Coordinates of C-alpha atoms and ligand atoms in Angstrom, one line a residue:
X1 CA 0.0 0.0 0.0
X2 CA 1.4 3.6 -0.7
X3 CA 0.7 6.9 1.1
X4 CA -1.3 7.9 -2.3
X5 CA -4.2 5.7 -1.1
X6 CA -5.2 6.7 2.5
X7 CA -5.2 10.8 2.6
X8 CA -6.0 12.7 5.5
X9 CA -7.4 16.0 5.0
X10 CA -7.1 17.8 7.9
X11 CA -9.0 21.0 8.8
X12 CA -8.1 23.3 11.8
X13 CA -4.7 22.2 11.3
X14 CA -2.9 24.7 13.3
X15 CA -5.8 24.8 16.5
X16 CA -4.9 24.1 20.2
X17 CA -6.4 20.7 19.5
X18 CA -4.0 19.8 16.5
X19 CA -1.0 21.3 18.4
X20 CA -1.8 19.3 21.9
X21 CA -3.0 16.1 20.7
X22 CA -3.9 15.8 16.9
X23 CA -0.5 16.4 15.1
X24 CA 1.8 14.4 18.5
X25 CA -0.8 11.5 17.6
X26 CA -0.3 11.6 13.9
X27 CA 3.6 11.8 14.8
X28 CA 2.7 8.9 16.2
X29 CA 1.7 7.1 13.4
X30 CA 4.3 8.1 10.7
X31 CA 6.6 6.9 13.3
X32 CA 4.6 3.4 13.5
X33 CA 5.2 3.3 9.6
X34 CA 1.6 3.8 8.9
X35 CA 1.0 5.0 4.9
X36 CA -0.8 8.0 4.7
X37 CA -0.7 11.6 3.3
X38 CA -1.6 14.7 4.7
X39 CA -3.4 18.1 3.7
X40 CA -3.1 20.4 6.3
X41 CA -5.7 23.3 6.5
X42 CA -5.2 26.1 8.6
X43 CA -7.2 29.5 8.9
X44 CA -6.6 32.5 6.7
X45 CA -5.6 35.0 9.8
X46 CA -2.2 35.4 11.1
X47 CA -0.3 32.8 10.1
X48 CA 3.2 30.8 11.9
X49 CA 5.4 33.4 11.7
X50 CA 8.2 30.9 10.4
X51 CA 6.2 28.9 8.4
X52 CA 4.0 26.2 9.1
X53 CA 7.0 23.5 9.0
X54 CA 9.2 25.6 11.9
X55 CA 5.7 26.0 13.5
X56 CA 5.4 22.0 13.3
X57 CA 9.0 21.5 14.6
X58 CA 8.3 23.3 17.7
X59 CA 4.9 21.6 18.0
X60 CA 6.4 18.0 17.6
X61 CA 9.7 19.4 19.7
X62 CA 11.0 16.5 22.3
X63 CA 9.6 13.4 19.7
X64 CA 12.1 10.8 18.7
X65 CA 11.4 11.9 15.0
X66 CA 12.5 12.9 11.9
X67 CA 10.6 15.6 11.4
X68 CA 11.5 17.2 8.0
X69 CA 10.8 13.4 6.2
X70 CA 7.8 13.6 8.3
X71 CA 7.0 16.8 6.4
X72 CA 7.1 15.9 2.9
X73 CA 4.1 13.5 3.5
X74 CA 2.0 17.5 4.2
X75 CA 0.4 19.3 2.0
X76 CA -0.4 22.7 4.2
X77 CA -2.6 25.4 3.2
X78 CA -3.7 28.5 4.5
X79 CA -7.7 28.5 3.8
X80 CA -10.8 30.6 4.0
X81 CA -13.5 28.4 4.2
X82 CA -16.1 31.5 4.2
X83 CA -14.6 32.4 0.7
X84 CA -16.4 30.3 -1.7
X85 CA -14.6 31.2 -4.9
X86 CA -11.1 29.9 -3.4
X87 CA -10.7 26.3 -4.6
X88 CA -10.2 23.6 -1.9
X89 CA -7.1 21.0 -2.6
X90 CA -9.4 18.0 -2.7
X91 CA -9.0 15.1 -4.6
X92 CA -11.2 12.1 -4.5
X93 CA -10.9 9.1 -6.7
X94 CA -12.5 5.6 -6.1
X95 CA -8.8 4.1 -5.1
X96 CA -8.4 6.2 -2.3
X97 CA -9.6 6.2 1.3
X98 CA -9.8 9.5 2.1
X99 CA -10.6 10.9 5.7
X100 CA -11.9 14.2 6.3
X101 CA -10.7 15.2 10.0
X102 CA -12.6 18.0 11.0
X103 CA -11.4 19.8 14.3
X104 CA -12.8 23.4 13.7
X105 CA -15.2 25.7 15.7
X106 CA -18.9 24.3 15.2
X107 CA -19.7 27.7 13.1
X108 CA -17.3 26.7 10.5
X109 CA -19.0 23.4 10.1
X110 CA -22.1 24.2 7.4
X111 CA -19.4 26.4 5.4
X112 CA -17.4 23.4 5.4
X113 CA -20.0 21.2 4.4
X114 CA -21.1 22.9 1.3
X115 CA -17.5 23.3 0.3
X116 CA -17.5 19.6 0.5
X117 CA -20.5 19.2 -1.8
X118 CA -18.8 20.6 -4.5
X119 CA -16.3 17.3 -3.9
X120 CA -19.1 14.9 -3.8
X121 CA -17.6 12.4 -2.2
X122 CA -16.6 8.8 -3.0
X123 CA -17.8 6.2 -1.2
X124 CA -14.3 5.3 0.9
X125 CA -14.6 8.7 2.2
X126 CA -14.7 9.1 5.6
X127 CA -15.8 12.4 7.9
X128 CA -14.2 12.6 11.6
X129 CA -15.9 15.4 13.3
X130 CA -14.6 17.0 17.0
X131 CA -17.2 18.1 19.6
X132 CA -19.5 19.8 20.0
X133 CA -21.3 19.5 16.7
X134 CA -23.4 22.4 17.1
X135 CA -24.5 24.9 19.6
X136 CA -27.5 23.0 21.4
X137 CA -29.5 20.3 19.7
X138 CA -31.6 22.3 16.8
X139 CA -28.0 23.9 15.6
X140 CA -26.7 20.3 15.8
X141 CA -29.5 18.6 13.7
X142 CA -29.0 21.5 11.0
X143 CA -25.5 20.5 10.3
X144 CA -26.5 16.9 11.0
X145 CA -28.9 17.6 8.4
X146 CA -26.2 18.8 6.0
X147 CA -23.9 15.6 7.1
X148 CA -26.3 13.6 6.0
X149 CA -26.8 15.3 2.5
X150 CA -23.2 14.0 1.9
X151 CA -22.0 11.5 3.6
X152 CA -24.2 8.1 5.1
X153 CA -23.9 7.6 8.2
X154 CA -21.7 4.7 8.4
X155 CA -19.4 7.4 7.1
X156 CA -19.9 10.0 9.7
X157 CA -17.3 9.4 12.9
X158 CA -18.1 11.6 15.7
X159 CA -15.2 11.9 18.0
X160 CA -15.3 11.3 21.9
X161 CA -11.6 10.6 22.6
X162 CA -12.5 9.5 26.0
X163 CA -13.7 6.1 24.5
X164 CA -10.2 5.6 22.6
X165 CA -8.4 5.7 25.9
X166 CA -7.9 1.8 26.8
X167 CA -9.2 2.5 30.6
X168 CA -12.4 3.2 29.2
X169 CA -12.3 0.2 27.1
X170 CA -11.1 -2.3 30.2
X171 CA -13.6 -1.2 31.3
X172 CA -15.8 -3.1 29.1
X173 CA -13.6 -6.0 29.4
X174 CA -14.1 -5.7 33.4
X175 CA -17.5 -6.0 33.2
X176 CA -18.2 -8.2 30.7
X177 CA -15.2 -10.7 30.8
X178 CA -15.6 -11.7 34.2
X179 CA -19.2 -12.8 36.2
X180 CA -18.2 -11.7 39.5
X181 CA -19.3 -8.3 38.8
X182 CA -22.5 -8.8 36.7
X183 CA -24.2 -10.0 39.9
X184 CA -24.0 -7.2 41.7
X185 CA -23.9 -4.6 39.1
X186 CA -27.4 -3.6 39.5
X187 CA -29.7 -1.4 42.1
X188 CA -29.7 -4.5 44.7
X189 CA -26.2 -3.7 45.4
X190 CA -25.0 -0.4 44.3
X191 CA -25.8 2.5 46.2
X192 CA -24.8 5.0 43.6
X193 CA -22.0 5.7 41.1
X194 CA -19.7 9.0 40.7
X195 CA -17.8 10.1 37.9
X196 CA -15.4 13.0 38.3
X197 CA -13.3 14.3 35.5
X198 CA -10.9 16.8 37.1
X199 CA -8.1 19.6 35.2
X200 CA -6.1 21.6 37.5
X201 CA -5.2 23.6 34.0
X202 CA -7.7 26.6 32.9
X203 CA -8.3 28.0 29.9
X204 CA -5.1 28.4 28.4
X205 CA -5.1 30.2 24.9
X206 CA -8.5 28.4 24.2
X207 CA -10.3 31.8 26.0
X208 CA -12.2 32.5 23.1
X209 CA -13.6 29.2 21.9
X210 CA -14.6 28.0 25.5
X211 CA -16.9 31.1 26.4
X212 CA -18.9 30.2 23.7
X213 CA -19.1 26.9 25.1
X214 CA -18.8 25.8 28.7
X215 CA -18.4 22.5 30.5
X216 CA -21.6 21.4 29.8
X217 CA -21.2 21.0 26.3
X218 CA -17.2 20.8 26.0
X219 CA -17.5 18.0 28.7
X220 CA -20.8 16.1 30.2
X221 CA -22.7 15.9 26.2
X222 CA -20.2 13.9 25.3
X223 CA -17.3 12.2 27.3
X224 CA -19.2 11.9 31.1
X225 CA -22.1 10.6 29.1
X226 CA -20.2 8.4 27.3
X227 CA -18.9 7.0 30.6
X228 CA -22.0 6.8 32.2
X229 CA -23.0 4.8 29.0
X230 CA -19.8 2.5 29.4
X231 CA -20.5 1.7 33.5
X232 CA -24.8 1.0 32.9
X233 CA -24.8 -0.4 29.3
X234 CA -26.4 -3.8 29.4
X235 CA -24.6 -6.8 27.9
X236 CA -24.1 -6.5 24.4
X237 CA -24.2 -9.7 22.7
X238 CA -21.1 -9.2 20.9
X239 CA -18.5 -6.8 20.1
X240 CA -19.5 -6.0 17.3
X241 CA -19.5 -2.0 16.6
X242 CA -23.0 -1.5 16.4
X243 CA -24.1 -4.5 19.2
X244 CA -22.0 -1.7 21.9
X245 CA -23.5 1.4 20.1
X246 CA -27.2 -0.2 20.5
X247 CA -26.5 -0.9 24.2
X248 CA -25.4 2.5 24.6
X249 CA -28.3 4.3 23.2
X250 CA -30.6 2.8 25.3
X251 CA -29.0 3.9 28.4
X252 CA -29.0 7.5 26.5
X253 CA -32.7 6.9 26.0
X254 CA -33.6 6.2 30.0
X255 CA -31.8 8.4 31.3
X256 CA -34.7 10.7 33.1
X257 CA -35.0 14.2 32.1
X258 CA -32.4 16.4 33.4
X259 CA -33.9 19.1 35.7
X260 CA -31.9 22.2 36.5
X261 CA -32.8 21.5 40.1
X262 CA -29.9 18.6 40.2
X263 CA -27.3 20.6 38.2
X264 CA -25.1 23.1 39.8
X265 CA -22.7 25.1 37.3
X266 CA -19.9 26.9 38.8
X267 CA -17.1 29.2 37.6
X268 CA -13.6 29.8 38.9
X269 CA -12.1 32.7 40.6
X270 CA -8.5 33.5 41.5
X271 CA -6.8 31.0 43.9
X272 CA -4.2 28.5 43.8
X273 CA -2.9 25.2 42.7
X274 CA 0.2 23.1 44.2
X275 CA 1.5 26.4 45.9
X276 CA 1.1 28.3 42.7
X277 CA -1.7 31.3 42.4
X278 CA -3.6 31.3 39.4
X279 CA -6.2 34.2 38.2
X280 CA -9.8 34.1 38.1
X281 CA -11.3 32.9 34.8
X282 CA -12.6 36.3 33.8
X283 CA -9.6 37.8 34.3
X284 CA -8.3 35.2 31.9
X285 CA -10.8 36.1 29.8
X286 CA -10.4 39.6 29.6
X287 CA -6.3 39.4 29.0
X288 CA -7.3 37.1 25.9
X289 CA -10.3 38.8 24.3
X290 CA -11.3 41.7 26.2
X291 CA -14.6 40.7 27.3
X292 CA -15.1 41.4 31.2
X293 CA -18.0 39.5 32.4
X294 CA -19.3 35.9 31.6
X295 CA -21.4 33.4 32.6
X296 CA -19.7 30.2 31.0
X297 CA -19.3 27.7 33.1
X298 CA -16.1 26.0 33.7
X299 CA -17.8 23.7 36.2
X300 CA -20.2 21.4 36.2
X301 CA -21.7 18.2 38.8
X302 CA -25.2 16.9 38.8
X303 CA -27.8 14.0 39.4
X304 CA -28.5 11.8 36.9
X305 CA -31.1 8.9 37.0
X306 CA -31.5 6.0 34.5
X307 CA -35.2 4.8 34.3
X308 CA -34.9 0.7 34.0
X309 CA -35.0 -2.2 35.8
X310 CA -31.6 -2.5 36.6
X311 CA -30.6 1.1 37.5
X312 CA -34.1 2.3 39.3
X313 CA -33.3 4.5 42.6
X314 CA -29.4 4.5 42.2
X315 CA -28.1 8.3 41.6
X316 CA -25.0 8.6 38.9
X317 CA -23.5 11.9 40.3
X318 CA -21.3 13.7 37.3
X319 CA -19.3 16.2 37.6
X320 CA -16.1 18.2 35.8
X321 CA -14.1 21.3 35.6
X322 CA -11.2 23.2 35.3
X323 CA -9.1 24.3 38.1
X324 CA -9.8 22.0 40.3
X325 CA -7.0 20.2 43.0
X326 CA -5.6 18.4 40.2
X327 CA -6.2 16.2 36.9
X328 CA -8.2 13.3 37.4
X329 CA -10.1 10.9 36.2
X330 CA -12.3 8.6 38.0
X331 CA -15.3 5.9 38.0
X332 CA -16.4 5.0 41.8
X333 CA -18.7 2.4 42.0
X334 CA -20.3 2.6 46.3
X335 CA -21.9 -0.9 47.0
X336 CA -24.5 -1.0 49.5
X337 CA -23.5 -2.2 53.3
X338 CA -24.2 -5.1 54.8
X339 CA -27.8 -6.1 55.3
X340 CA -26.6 -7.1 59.1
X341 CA -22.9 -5.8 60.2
X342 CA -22.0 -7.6 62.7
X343 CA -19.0 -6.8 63.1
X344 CA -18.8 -4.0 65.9
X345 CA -17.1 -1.1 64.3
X346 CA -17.8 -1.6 60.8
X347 CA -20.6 0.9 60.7
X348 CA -18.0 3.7 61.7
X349 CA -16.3 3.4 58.6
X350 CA -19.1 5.4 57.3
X351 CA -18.7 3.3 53.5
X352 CA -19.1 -0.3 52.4
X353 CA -17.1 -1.6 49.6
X354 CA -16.4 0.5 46.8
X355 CA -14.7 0.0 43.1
X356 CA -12.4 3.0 41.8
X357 CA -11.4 2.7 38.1
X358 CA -8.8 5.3 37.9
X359 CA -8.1 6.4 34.1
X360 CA -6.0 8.5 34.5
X361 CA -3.3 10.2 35.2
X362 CA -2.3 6.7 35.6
X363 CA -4.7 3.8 34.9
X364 CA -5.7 1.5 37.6
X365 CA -8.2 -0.4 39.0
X366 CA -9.2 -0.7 43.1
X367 CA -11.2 -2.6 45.1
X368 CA -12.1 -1.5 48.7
X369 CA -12.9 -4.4 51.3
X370 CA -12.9 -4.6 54.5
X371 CA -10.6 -7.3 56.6
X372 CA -10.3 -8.5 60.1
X373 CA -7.6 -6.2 61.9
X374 CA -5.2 -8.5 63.6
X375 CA -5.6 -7.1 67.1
X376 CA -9.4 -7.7 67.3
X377 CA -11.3 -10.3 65.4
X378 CA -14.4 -8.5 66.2
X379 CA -13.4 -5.5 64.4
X380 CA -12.7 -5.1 60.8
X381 CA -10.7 -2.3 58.8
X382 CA -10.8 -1.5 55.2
X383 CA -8.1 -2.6 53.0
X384 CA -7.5 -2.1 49.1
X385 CA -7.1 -4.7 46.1
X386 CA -5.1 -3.0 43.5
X387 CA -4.7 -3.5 40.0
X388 CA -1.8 -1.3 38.7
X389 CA -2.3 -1.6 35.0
X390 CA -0.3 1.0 34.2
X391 CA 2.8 -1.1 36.1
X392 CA 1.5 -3.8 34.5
X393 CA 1.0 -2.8 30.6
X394 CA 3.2 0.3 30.6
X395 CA 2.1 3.3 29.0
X396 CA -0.5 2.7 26.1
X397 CA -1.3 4.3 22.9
X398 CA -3.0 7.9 22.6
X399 CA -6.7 7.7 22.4
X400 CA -6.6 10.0 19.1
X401 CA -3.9 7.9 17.9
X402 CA -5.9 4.6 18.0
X403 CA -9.1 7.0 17.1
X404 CA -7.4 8.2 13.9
X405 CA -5.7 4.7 12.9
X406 CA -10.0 3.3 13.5
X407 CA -11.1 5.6 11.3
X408 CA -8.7 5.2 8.9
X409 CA -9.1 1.1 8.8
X410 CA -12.9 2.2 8.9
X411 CA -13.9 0.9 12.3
X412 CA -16.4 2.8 13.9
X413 CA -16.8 1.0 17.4
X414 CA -15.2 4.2 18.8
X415 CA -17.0 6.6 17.8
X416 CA -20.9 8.3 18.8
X417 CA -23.7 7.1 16.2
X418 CA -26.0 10.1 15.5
X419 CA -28.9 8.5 17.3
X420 CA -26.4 8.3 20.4
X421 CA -25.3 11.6 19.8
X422 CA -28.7 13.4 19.5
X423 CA -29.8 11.9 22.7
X424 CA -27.4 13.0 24.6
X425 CA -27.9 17.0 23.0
X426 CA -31.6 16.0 24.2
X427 CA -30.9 15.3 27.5
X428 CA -28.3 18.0 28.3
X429 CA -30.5 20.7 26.4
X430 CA -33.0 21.8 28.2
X431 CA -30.8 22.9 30.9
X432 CA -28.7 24.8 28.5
X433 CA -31.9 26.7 27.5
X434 CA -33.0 27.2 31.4
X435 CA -29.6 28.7 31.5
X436 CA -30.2 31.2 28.8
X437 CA -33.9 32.1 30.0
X438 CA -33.5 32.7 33.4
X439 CA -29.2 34.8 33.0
X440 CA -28.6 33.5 36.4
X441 CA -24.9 33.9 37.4
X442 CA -22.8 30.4 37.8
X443 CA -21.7 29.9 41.9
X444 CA -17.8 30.9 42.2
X445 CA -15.4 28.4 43.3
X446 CA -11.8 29.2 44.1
X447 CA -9.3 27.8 41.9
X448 CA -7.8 24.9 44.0
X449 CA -11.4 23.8 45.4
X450 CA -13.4 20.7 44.3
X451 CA -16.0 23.4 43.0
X452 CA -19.0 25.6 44.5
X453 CA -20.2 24.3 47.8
X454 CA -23.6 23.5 46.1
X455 CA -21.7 20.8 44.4
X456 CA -21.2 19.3 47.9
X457 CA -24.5 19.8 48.9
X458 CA -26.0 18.4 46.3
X459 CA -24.7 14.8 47.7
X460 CA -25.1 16.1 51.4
X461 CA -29.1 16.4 50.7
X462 CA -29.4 12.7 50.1
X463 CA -26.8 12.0 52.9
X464 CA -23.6 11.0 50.7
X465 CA -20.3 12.8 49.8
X466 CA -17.9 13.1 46.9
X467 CA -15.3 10.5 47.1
X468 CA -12.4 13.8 45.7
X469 CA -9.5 11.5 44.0
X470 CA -6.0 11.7 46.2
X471 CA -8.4 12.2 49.2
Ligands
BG6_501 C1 -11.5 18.0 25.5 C2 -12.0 19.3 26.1 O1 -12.5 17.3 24.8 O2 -11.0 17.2 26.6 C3 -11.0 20.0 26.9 O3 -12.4 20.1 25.0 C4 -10.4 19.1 28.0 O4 -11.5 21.2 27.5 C5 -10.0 17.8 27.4 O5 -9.3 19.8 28.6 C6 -9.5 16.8 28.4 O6 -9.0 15.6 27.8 P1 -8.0 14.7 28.6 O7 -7.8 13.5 27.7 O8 -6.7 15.5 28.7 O9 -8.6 14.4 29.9

């Protein structure tokens, strides 16, 4: 096979996203000896000062690689996609695969799209497109609309790189490769579920992009739903791409409306993190784009109920944001106690057993029980089981990495199907619109905290509390 016949045409080419994780990961694969070719399309505004190939030699700086051979496989162009008459460098022919990876600003998206038509593409084209497609769920069934004017949908790959990171798929393999869990994995024995993604960073240069979007959309519509998805799916009877994707959905599709009563959205202000101080969000705001008030959030935690058998009663408490302690990701699963303790000094413990999937920073997997102490053999004191699997597998391939290489080979397993997709814009929605009706401010949380104190009280009023990773 030759780089000639799988092309990558990549679009937002010189965004924070191709410079943190999209370019490194395609680094990646050049140095994997992978075949592909690369156009590169970047915006029309100010450009690298040195030249896009300087530009990605300082992005790709510290990588074992050679990166002017790596060049020669890119094509880059400086584009504007809002000026129709300026031709696009696409070729399609029936030979090729080619893979449109799309990691612009939703606006651009429809502009995009109906450059594309003018292409109309070949059947082994593929379309990869980042989050969040669309600004609330009638923008995103417009361009969905447009998607689907073009492409079918076993062409259209919507990206959540939380499910190419290979915690989140052990965690299938926990759950379904072993029967020890399935037992218990139900409202009998679980009490409820959290799932926390912490950042310590803030903004950074993305100041502009994420005011117009905020956590709920950059983060619960796609990758805490996607989890949530992952830890109550039922079964699938295979693994066959659209057997998970089926079992997915229906979770989506029980999950009981979201009331703003059980969400609590909080922004950062000036505080500190690991001894260092860090400014408030709108101050960071303001030094990128001159705006001096917002009510983005950059933190969000909630209550969310599944309607079925297996789930009825047990709350799934999300939350996310930026600054925050540190970067974390984590999947606790509280049993229930005992029916009868009877061992003395058990009920102090407060907790019964609980299952931690750590993803990262590093991946591992724990399982609090409790054990006899050896003073007392009335007495019990909890202890951990602890599967290391980053000891024990070593670091493992980028999720965009094994996302791109997927899409590439055409496997969609990794990726959200539009009926998946739209739910989830469904359910987050109307609380975005509450949001917008009623201008209330976000609560303020100092840099360095776990959030707004409403975030713990939202577990306090039903008598439980946030299990904060590293606590
Ligand atoms: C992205 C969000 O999807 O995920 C970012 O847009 C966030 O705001 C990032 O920082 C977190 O990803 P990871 O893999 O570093 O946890």
């Amino acid at each position: 096979m030759s780089q000639q016949d799988k092309v990558i045409y990549f679009f937002g080419a010189t965004g924070d996203l191709a410079r943190h994780k999209i370019w490194p990961a395609i680094a990646n694969m050049y140095r994997s000896n992978e075949c592909f070719r690369i156009v590169a399309f970047g915006g029309k505004g100010p450009q690298p000062e040195s030249g896009f190939n300087q530009w990605l030699k300082d992005v790709l700086q510290g990588q074992d690689i050679d990166i002017d051979a790596f060049a020669e496989r890119i094509d880059y162009h400086a584009i504007d996609l809002l000026d129709h008459e300026a031709p696009l460098p696409v070729t399609l022919n029936e030979s090729q695969t080619s893979v449109f990876y799309v990691a612009l600003s939703t606006h651009l998206y429809r502009p995009l799209l109906e450059r594309l038509s003018q292409y109309l593409p070949t059947p082994n084209c593929r379309i990869v497109l980042e989050k969040p497609i669309g600004t609330d769920l009638q923008d995103g069934l417009e361009i969905q609309k447009k998607l689907r004017a073009l492409f079918t949908e076993d062409q259209i790959y919507r990206i959540d790189h939380y499910l190419g990171k290979r915690t989140v798929q052990n965690l299938l393999a926990l759950r379904f490769a072993n029967s020890i869990f399935e037992y218990q994995w139900n409202q009998k024995y679980i009490d409820h579920i959290q799932i926390s993604i912490a950042e310590s960073k803030g903004i950074d240069e993305r100041a502009a992009f994420y005011d117009n979007i905020g956590a709920l959309r950059d983060m619960v519509q796609n990758h805490l739903v996607q989890l949530l998805c992952l830890v109550a799916m039922e079964p699938p009877a295979s693994l066959d791409p659209e057997a998970i994707r089926n079992e997915r959905v229906k979770v989506l599709r029980a999950l009981k409306p979201l009331s703003s009563h059980d969400v609590v959205r909080g922004q950062y202000t000036a505080g500190s993190i690991d001894g260092q101080p860090v400014k408030a969000y709108r101050e960071e705001l303001q030094e990128s784009t001159q705006k001096n008030s917002s009510r983005t959030e950059t933190f969000v935690s909630l209550k969310a109920e599944i309607d079925n058998w297996r789930w009825a009663g047990v709350p799934f408490y999300l939350r996310t944001g930026k600054r925050l302690p540190t970067k974390c990701c984590e999947i606790v699963v509280q049993f229930k106690t005992v029916p009868h303790p009877i061992f003395q000094n058990q009920k102090t413990f407060g907790s019964s057993n609980r299952l931690i999937f750590r993803l990262q920073p590093e991946e591992s997997i724990k399982i609090e029980l409790f054990e006899q102490t050896n003073e007392d053999r009335k007495s019990v004191r909890p202890s951990k089981l602890s599967l290391d699997t980053h000891e024990l597998y070593g670091s493992s391939m980028d999720a965009y990495e094994r996302l791109l290489l997927d899409a590439l080979n055409g496997d969609p397993t990794l990726f959200v199907r539009e009926d998946e997709w739209s739910e989830a814009w469904r359910w987050v929605d109307t609380v975005l619109k509450e949001w917008e009706q009623t201008a209330t401010e976000p609560f303020s949380y100092m840099a360095g905290t776990w959030g707004p104190t409403q975030s713990i009280s939202l577990l306090a009023r039903e008598r439980r509390t946030w299990e904060d990773p590293n606590s």
